[in-house]
Coordinates of C-alpha atoms and ligand atoms in Angstrom, one line a residue:
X176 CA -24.5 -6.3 0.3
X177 CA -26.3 -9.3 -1.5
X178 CA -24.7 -12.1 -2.3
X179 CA -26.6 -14.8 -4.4
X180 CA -26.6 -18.2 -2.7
X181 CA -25.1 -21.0 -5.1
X182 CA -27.5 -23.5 -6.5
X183 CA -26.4 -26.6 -6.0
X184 CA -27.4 -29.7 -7.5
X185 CA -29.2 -31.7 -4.7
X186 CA -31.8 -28.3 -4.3
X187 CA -32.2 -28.5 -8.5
X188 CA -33.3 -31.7 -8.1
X189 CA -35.6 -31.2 -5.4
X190 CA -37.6 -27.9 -6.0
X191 CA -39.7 -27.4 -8.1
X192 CA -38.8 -24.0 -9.3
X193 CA -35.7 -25.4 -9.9
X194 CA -36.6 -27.9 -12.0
X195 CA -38.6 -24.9 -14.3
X196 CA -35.0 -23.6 -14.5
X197 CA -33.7 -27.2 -15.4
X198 CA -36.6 -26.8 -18.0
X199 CA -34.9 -23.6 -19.5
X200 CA -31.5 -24.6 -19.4
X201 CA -32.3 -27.7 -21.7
X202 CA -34.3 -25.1 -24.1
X203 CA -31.3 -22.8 -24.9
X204 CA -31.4 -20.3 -21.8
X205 CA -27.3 -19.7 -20.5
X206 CA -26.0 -22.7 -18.1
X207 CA -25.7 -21.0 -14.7
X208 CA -22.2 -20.2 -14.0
X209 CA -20.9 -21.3 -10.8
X210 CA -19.5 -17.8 -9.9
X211 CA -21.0 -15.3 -11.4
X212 CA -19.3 -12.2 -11.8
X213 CA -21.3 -9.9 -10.0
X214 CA -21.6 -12.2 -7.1
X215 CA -18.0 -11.5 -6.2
X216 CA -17.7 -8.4 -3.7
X217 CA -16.3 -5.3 -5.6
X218 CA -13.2 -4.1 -3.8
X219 CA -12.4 -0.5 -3.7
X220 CA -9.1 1.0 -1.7
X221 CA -7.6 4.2 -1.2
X222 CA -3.9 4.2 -2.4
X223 CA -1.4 1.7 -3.7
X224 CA -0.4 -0.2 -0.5
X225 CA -3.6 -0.9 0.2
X226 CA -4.3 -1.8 -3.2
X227 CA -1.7 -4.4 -3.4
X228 CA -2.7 -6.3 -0.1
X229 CA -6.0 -6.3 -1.1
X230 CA -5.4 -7.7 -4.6
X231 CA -3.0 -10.4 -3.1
X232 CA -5.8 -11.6 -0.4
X233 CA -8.6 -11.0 -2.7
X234 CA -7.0 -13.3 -5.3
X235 CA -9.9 -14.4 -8.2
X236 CA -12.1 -14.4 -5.1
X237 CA -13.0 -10.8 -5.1
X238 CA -12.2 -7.5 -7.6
X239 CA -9.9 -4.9 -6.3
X240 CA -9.7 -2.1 -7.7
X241 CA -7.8 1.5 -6.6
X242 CA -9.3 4.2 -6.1
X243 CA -6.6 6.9 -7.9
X244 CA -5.0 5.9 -11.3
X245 CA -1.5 4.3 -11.1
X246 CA 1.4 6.7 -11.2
X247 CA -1.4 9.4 -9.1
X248 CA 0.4 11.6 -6.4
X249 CA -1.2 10.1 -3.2
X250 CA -0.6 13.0 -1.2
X251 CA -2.5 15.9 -3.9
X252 CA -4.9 13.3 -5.7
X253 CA -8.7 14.6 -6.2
X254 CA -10.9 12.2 -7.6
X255 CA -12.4 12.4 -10.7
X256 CA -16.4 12.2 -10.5
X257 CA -16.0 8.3 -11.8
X258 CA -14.1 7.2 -9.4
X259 CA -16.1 8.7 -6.7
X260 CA -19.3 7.1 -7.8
X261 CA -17.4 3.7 -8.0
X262 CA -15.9 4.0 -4.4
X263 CA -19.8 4.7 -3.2
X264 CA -20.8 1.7 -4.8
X265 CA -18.4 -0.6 -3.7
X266 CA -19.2 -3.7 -1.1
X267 CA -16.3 -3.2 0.6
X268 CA -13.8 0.0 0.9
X269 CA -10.2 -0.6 2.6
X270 CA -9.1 3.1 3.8
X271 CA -6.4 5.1 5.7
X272 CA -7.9 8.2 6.5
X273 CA -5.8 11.7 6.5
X274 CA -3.4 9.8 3.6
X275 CA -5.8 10.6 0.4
X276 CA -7.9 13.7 1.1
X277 CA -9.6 12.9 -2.4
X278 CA -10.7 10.0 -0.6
X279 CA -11.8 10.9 2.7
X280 CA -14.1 13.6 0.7
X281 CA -15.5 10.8 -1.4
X282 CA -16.1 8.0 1.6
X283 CA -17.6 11.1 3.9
X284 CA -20.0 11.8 1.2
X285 CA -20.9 8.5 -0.3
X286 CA -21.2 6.5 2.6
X287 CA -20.1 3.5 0.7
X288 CA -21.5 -0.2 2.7
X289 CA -18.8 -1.2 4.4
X290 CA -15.4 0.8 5.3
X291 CA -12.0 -0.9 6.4
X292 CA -10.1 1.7 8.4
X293 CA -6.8 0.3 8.7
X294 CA -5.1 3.1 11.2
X295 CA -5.5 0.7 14.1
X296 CA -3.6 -2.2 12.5
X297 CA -1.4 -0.1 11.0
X298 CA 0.0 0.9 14.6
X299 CA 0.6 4.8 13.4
X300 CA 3.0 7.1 15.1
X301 CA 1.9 10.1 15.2
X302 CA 1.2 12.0 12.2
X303 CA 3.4 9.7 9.9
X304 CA 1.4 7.2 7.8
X305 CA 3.6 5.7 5.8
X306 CA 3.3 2.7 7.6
X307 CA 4.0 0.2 4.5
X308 CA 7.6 0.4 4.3
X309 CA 7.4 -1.8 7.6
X310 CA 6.5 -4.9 6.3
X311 CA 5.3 -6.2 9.5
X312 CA 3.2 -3.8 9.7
X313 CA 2.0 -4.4 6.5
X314 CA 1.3 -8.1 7.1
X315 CA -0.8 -6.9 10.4
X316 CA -3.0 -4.5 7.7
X317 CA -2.7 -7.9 5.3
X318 CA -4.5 -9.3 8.7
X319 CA -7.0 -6.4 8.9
X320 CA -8.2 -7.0 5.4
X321 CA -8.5 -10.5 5.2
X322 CA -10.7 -10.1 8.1
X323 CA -13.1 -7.6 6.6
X324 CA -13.2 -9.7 3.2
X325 CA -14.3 -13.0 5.7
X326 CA -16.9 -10.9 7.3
X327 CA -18.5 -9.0 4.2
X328 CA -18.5 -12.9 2.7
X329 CA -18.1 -15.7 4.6
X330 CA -18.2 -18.4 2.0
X331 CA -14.9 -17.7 0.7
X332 CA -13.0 -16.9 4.4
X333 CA -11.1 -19.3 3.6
X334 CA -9.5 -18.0 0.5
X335 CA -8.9 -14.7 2.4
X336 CA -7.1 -16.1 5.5
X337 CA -5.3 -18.6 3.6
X338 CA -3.7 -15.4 1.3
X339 CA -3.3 -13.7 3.9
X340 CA -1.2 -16.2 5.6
X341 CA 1.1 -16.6 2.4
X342 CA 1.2 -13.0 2.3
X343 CA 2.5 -12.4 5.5
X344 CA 4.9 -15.3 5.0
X345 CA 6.8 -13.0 2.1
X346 CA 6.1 -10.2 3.9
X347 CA 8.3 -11.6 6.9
X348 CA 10.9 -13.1 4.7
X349 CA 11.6 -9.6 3.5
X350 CA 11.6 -8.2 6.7
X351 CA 14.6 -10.7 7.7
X352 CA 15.9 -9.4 4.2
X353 CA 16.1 -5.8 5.1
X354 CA 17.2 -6.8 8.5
X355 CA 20.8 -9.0 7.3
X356 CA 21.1 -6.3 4.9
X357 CA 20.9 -3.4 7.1
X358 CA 22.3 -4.8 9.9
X359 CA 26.2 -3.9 9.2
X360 CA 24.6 -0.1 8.6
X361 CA 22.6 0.7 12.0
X362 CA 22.9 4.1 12.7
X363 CA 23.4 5.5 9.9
X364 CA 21.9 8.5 8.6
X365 CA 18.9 8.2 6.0
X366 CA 18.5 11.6 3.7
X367 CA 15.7 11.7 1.7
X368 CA 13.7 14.5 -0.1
X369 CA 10.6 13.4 1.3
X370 CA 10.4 11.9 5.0
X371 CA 8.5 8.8 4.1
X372 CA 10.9 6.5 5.5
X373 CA 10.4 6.8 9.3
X374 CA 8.9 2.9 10.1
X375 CA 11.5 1.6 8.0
X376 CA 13.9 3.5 9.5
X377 CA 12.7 2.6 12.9
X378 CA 12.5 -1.1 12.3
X379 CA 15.8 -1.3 11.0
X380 CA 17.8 1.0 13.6
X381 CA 18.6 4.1 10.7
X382 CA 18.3 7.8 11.4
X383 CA 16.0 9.6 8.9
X384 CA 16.4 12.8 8.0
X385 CA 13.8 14.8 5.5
X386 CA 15.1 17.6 3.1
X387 CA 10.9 18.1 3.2
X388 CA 9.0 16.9 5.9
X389 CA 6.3 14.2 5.9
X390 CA 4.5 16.0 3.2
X391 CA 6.4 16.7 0.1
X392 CA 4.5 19.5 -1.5
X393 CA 6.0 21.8 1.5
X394 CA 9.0 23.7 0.7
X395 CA 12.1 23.1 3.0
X396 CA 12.7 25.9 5.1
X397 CA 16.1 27.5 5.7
X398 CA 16.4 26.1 9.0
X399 CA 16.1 22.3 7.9
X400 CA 18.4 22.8 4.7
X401 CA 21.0 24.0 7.2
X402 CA 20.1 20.7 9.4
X403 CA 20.6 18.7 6.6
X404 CA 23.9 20.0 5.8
X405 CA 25.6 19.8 9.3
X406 CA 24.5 15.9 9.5
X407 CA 25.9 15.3 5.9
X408 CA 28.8 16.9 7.1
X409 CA 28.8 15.6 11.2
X410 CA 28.5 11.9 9.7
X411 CA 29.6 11.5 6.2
X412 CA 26.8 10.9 4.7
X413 CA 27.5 9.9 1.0
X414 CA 24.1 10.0 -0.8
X415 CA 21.4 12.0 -0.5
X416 CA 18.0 10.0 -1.7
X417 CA 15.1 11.0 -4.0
X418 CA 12.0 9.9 -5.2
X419 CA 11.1 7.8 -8.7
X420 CA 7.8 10.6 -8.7
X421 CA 8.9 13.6 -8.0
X422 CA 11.4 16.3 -9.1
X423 CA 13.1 16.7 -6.3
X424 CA 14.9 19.5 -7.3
X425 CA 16.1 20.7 -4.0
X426 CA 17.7 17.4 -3.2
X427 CA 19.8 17.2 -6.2
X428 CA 20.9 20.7 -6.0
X429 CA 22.1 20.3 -2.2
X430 CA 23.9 16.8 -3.2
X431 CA 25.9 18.1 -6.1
X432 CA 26.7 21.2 -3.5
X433 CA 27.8 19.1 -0.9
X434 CA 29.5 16.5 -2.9
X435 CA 27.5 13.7 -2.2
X436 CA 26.0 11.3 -4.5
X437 CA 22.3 10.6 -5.2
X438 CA 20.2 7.3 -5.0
X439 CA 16.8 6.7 -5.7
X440 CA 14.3 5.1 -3.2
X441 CA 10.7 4.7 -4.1
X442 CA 8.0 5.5 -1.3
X443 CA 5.8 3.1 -3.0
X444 CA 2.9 5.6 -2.3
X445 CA 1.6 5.1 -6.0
X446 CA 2.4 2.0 -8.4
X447 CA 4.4 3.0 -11.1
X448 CA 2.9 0.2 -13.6
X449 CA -0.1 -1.0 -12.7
X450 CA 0.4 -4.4 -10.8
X451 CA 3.2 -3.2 -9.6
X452 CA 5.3 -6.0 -7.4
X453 CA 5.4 -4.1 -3.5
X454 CA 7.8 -6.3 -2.6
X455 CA 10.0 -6.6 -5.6
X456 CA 10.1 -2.5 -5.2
X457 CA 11.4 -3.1 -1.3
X458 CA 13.7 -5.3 -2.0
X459 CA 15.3 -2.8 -5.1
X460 CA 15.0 0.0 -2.4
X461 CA 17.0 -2.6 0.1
X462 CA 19.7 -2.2 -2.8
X463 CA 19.8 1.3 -3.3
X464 CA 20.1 1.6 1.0
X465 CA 22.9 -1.0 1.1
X466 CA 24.7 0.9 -1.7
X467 CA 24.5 4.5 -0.5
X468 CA 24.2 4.4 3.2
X469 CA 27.1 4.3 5.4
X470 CA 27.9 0.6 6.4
X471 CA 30.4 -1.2 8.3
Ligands
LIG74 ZN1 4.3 10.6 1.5

């Protein structure tokens, strides 16, 4: 990575190749802008999550960019030859490798500067890696990032820490949101079409159950659709949740044969919009929990 010192004033006045440039700023020649565009490291990460962190701690300080298209299925996602070239050009590329196989293709054979993996921070369990519905974990990969940016340009550490900081800040005030909100339903059962909901689930004291497992292009299996059926029926389980992305046909065909209603919680694994608000999604999937699970 280059980065192109600043010029500032006292060195214009005393170099002499400096004062040339003085020379061919007073005959027409562009004024030097004080940050340049391509002086600002070129962000590249590997699904929304990531993304939005990035962006937040990057502020105007850096460019993020993602490396899928908004609205992209994060688990089936190839990359298009364009965005491959970008990600091996970037300074910087934040990654969570085994989420986006589109991605782990494109870093293993770009070889892209500097790579970000965030696995550690994230604290994984196992083979889940849906870590951002835990916002504290997500404050901890906030953490991670901000890091990496200071490193890869340390003029501007600052910036990075100090985002991060706020960052964390609303990322722990929703935490204490989920928390008051949950609190009356610990230990209830959490249905979902797609088992993406195990940290938050965790965190907050629910039991998750997937109609799919942790990867939502696999067909159910007899043998879990009867599972899901004895807990609905064991616990009283009133709604069975589904995704904003996917069809989730199955789902809505077992809720309207077992009576149950249906609610919608997004997985946040792609942004619907792009500049999507993470935490204004959490806190409408807080709603749909508080209003379908069962609560004392
Ligand atoms: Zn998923």
């Amino acid at each position: 990575m280059t980065l192109t010192p600043r010029v500032s004033s006292a060195a214009v006045a005393t170099s002499a190749a400096a004062a040339l440039l003085l020379l061919t700023a007073c005959s027409g020649a562009p004024p030097q802008d004080d940050a340049p565009a391509d002086e600002r490291l070129d962000v590249v990460t590997a699904a929304y999550p990531l993304q939005y962190v990035t962006e937040r701690i990057a502020g105007d300080d850096a460019t993020a960019t993602s490396a899928l298209s908004a609205g992209t299925d994060v688990h089936e996602a190839e990359l298009a030859p364009s965005q491959a070239l970008r990600l091996s050009r970037a300074d910087l590329v934040v990654a969570l490798p085994g989420l986006q196989a589109g991605v782990d293709a494109a870093l293993s054979d770009a070889a892209p500067e500097r790579v970000v993996d965030v696995t550690e921070a994230a604290a994984l369990d196992g083979d889940d890696l849906h870590f951002w519905l835990d916002p504290l974990r997500l404050a901890d990969v906030g953490d991670e990032v901000a890091g990496a940016l200071a490193a890869a340009d340390p003029d501007r550490a600052d910036g990075y820490r100090q985002r991060a900081a706020q960052l964390r800040t609303d990322l722990t005030a929703l935490d204490q949101r989920y928390a008051d909100g949950l609190a009356p339903c610990r230990g209830a059962s959490l249905v979902t079409s797609h088992e993406a909901f195990g940290y938050l689930a965790d965190r907050y004291g629910l039991q998750q159950l997937g109609v799919a497992g942790l990867d939502p292009e696999v067909e159910p299996t007899p043998a879990r659709l009867r599972a899901v059926v004895e807990q609905v029926q064991d616990t009283g389980v009133r709604t069975l949740y589904f995704e904003t992305e996917a069809t989730d046909a199955v789902t809505r065909a077992l809720a309207s044969r077992l009576g149950t209603a249906t609610g919608v919680l997004d997985p946040m694994e792609s942004a619907r919009e792009p500049g999507a608000d993470l935490v204004a999604t959490a806190d409408a999937n807080l709603r749909a929990l508080t209003d379908g699970l069962v609560c004392s």
